[in-house]
CSV table of C-alpha atoms in Angstrom, one decimal:
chain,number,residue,atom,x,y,z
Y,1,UNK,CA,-12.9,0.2,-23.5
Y,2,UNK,CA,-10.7,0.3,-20.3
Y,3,UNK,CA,-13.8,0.8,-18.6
Y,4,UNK,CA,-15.8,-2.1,-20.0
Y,5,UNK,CA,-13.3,-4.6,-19.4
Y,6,UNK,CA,-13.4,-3.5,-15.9
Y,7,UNK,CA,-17.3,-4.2,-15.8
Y,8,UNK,CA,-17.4,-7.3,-17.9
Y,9,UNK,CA,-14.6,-8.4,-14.6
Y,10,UNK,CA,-17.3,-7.8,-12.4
Y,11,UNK,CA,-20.3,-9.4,-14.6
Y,12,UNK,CA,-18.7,-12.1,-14.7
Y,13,UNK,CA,-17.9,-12.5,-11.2
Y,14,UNK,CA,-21.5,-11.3,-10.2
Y,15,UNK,CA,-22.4,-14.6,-12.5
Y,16,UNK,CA,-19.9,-16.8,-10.9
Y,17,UNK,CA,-21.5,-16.5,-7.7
Y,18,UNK,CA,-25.3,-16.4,-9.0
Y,19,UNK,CA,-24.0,-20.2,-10.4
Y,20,UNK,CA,-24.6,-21.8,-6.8
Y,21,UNK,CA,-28.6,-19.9,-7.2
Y,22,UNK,CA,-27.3,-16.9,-5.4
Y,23,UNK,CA,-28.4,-13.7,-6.1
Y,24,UNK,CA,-26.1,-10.9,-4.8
Y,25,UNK,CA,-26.5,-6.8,-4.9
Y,26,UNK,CA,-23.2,-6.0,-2.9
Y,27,UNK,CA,-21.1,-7.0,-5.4
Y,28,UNK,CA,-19.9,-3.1,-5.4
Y,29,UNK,CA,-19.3,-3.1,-1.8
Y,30,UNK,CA,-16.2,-5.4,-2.1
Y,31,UNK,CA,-15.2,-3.8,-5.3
Y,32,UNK,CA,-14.8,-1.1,-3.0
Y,33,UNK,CA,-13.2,-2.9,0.0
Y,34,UNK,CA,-9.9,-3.7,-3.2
Y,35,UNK,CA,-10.2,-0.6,-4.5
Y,36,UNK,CA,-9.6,1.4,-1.0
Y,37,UNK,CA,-7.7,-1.2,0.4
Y,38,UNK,CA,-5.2,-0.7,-2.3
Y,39,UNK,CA,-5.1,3.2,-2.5
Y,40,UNK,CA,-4.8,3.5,1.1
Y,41,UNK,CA,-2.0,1.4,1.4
Y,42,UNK,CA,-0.5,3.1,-1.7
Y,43,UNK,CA,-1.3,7.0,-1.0
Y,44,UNK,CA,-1.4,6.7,2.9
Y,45,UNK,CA,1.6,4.4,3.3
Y,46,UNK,CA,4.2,4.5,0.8
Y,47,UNK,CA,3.4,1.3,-0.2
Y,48,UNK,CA,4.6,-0.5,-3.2
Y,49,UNK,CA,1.5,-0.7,-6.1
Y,50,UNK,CA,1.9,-4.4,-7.1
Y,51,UNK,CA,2.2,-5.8,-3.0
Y,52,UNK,CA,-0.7,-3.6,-2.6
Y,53,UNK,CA,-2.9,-4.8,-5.3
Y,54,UNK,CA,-2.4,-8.5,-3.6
Y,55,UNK,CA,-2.8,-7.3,-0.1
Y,56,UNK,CA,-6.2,-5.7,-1.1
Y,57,UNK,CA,-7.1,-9.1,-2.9
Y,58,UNK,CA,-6.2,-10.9,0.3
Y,59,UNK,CA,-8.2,-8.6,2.4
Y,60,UNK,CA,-11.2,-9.1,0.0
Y,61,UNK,CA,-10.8,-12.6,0.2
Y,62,UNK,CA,-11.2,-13.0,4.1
Y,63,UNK,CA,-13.8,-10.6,4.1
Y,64,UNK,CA,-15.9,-12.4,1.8
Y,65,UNK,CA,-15.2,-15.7,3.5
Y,66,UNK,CA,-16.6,-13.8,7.1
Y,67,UNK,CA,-19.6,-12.7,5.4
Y,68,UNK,CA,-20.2,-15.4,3.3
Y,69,UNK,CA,-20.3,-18.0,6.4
Y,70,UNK,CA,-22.9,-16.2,7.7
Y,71,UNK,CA,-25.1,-15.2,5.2
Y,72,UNK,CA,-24.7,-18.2,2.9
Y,73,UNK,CA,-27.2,-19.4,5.0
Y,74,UNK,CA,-30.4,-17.7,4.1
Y,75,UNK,CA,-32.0,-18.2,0.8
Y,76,UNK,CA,-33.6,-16.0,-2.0
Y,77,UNK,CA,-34.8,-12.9,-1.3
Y,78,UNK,CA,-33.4,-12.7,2.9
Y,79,UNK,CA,-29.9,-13.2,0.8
Y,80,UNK,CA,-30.5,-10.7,-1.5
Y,81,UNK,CA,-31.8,-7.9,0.9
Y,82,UNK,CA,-28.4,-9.2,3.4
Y,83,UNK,CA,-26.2,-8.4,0.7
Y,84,UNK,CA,-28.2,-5.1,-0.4
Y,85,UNK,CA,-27.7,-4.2,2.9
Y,86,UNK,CA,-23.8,-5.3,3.3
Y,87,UNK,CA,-22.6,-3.2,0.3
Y,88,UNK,CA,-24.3,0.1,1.6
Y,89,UNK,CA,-22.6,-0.6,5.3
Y,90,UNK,CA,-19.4,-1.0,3.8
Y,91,UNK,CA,-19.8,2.3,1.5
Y,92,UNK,CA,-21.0,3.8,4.5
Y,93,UNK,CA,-18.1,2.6,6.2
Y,94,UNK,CA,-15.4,4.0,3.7
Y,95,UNK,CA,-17.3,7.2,3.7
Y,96,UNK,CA,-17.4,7.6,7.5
Y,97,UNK,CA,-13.4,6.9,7.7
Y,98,UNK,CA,-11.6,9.7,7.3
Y,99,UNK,CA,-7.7,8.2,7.8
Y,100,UNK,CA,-7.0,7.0,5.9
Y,101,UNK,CA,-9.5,6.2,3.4
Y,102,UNK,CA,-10.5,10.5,2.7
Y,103,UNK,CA,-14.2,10.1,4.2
Y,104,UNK,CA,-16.5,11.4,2.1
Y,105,UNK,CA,-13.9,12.9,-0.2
Y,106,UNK,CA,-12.0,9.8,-0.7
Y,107,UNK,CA,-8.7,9.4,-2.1
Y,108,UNK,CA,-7.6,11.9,-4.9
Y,109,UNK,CA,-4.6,12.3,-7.5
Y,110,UNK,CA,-3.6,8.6,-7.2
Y,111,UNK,CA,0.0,7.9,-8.6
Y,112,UNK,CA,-0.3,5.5,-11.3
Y,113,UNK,CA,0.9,1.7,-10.8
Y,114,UNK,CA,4.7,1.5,-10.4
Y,115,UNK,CA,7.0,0.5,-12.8
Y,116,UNK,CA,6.9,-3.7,-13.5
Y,117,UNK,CA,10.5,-4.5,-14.1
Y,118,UNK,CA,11.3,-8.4,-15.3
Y,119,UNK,CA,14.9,-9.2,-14.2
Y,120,UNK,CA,17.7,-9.5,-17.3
Y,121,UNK,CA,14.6,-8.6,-20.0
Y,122,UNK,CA,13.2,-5.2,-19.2
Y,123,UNK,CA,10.2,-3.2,-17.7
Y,124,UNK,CA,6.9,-1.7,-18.5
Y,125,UNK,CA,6.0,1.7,-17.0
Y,126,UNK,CA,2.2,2.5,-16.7
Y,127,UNK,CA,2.1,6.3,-17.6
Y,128,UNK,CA,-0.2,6.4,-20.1
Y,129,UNK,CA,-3.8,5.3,-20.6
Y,130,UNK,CA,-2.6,3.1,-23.5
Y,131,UNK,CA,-0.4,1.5,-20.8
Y,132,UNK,CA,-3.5,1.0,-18.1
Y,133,UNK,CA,-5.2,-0.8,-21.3
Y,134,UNK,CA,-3.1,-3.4,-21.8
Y,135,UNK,CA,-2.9,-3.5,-17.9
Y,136,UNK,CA,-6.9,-4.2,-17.6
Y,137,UNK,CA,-7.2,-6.1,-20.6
Y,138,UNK,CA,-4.4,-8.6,-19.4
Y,139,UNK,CA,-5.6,-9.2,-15.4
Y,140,UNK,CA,-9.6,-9.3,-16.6
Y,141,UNK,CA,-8.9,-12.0,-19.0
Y,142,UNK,CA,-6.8,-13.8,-16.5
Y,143,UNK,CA,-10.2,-13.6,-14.3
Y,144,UNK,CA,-12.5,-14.6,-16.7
Y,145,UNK,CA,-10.5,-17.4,-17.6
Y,146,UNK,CA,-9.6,-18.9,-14.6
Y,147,UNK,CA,-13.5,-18.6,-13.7
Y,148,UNK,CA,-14.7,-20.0,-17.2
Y,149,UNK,CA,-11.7,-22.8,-16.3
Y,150,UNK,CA,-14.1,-23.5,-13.2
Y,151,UNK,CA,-17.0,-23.3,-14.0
Y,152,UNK,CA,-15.7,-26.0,-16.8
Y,153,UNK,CA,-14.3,-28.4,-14.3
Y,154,UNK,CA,-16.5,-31.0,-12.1
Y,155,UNK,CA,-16.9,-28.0,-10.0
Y,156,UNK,CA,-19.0,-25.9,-12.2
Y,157,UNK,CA,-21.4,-29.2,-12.6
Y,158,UNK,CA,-22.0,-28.8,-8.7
Y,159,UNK,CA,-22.5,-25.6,-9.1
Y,160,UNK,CA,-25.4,-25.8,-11.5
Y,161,UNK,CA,-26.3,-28.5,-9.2
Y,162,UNK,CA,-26.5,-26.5,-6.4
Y,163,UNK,CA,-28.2,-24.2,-8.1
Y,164,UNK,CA,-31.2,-26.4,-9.8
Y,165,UNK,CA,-32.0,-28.6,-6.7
Y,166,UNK,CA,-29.8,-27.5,-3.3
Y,167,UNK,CA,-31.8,-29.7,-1.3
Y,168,UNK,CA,-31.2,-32.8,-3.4
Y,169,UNK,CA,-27.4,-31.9,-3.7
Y,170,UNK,CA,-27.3,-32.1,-0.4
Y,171,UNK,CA,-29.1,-35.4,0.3
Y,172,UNK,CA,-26.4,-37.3,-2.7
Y,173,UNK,CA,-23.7,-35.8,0.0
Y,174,UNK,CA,-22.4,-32.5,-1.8
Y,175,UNK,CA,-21.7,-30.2,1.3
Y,176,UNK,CA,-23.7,-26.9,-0.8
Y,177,UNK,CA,-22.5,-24.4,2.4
Y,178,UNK,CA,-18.6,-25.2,1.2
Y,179,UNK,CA,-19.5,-25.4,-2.5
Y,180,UNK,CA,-21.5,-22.1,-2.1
Y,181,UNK,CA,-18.8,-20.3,-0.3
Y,182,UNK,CA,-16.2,-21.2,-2.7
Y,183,UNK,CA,-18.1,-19.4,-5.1
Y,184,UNK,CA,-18.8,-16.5,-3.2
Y,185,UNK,CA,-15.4,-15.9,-1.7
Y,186,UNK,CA,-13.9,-16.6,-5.9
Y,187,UNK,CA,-16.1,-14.0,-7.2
Y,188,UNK,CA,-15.5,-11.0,-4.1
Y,189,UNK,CA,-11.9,-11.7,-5.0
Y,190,UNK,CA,-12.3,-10.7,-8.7
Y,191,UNK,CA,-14.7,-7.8,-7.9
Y,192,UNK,CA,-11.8,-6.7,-5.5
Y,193,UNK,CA,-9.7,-7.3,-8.3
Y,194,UNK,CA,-12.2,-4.9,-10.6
Y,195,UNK,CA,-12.1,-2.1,-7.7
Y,196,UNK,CA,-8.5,-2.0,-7.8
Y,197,UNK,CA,-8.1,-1.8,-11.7
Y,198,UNK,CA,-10.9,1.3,-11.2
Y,199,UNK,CA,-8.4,2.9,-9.0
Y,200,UNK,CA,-5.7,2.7,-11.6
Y,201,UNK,CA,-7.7,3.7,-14.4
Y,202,UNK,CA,-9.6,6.9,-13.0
Y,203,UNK,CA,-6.7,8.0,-10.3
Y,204,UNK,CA,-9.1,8.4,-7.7
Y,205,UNK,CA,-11.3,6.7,-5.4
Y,206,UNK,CA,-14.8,8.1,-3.5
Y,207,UNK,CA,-17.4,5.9,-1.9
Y,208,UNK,CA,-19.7,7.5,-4.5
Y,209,UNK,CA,-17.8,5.3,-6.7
Y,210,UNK,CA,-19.9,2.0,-5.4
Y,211,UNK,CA,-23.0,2.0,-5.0
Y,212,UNK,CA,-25.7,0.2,-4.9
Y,213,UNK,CA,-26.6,1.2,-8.9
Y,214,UNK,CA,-23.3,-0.5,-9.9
Y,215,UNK,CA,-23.8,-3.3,-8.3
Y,216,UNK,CA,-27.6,-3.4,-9.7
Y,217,UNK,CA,-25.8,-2.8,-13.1
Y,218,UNK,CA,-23.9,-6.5,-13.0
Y,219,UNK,CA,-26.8,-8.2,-12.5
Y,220,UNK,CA,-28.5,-6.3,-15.8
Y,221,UNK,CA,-25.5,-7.5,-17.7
Y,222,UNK,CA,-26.0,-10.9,-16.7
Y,223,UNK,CA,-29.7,-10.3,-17.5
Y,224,UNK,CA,-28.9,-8.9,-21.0
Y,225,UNK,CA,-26.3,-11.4,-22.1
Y,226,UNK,CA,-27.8,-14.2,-20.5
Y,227,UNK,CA,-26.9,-16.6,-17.6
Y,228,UNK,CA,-26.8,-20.2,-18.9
Y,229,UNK,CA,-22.7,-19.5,-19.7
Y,230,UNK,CA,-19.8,-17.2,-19.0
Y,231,UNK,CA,-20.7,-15.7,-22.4
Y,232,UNK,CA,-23.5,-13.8,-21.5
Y,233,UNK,CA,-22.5,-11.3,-18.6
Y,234,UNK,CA,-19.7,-10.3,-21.2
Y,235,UNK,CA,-22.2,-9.7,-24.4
Y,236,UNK,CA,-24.1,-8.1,-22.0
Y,237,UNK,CA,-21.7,-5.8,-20.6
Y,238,UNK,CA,-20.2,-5.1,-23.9
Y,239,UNK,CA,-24.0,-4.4,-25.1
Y,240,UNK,CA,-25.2,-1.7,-22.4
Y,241,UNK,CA,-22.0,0.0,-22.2
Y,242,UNK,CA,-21.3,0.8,-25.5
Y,243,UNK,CA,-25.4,1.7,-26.2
């Protein structure tokens, strides 16, 4: 179940881009850049799990926005094969590296998250697989409602109309390049945000971890469940995973 609330994360943010008409299959390729980003700094450097986890995020973020400016240009299929080809450099990347992201081996025997202490009313430790859960289950449905809270707003409706008719959107004055780079840069930070809840549920990270059949899998669970709402990428992804 920890697993699938992971995935539906990562659906969903697969969708959340595909709402400005872009189809994306590197979506694994930045859930890798959190999860590594995170386990290096955690593993490698000593440091602390929660400053890591936004570090990572942060990282994904301005990584997304690089890539996005430049490849938000092309359309369709070009965009498609761009991003195909994105998430298999940055596996290839992470594989390549040896310090401190392991190389090929990756990074084993991850300590879990550290200990979340609220000042003068107490703290949760994340030992057990019960704990990682609740852990998931609180920061993917955090996700999916702040990107269901979007796509709701006068945003989302430019979004759709982006992705109906990008040329007229553009001639009634909606800027689609800013529009469309919101959305992509929103949903790489949520996959990053997916990649490091995978670290803390499996304890380990390889570039095997990410490739290009996960990424090929969010798009199926948007396909299954549907794309007219954030609804369908979580039926699907509750569907496949449990068949």
């Amino acid at each position: 179940i920890t697993l699938i609330f992971i995935n539906t994360l990562l659906a969903v943010s697969c969708w959340f881009i595909m709402n400005t008409g872009q189809v994306t299959l590197g979506h694994a390729g930045f859930a890798a850049i959190g999860a590594y980003i995170s386990a290096a700094l955690i593993a490698k450097y000593g440091i602390n799990s929660w400053l890591s986890l936004f570090l990572a995020i942060g990282v994904v973020g301005l990584i997304a926005f690089i890539i996005g400016y430049i490849t938000l240009r092309i359309k369709g299929i070009y965009f498609i094969v761009a991003t195909l080809a994105l998430g298999e450099v940055i596996r290839i990347i992470f594989g390549a590296w040896k310090e401190p992201f392991g190389g090929l081996t990756g990074i084993m025997n991850l300590s879990p998250p550290g200990t979340l202490r609220i000042p003068f009313f107490f703290s949760i430790e994340f030992t057990s697989k019960i704990s990682i859960y609740y852990l998931t289950l609180i920061f993917s449905l955090f996700g999916i409602i702040v990107m269901y809270r979007i796509d709701s707003s006068p945003i989302g409706l430019i979004f759709q109309g982006i992705r109906q008719a990008d040329e007229l959107a553009e001639n009634i004055g909606i800027n689609i390049m800013v529009y469309k780079l919101k959305a992509f840069v929103i949903g790489c930070i949520f996959a990053g945000l997916g990649g490091v809840l995978y670290t803390y549920h499996v304890g380990a990270i390889q570039p095997s971890s990410f490739t290009i059949v996960q990424s090929t899998n969010y798009l199926l669970y948007v396909a299954v469940g549907g794309s007219a709402n954030i609804f369908g990428p979580i039926l699907g992804t509750f569907t496949l995973n449990i068949l």
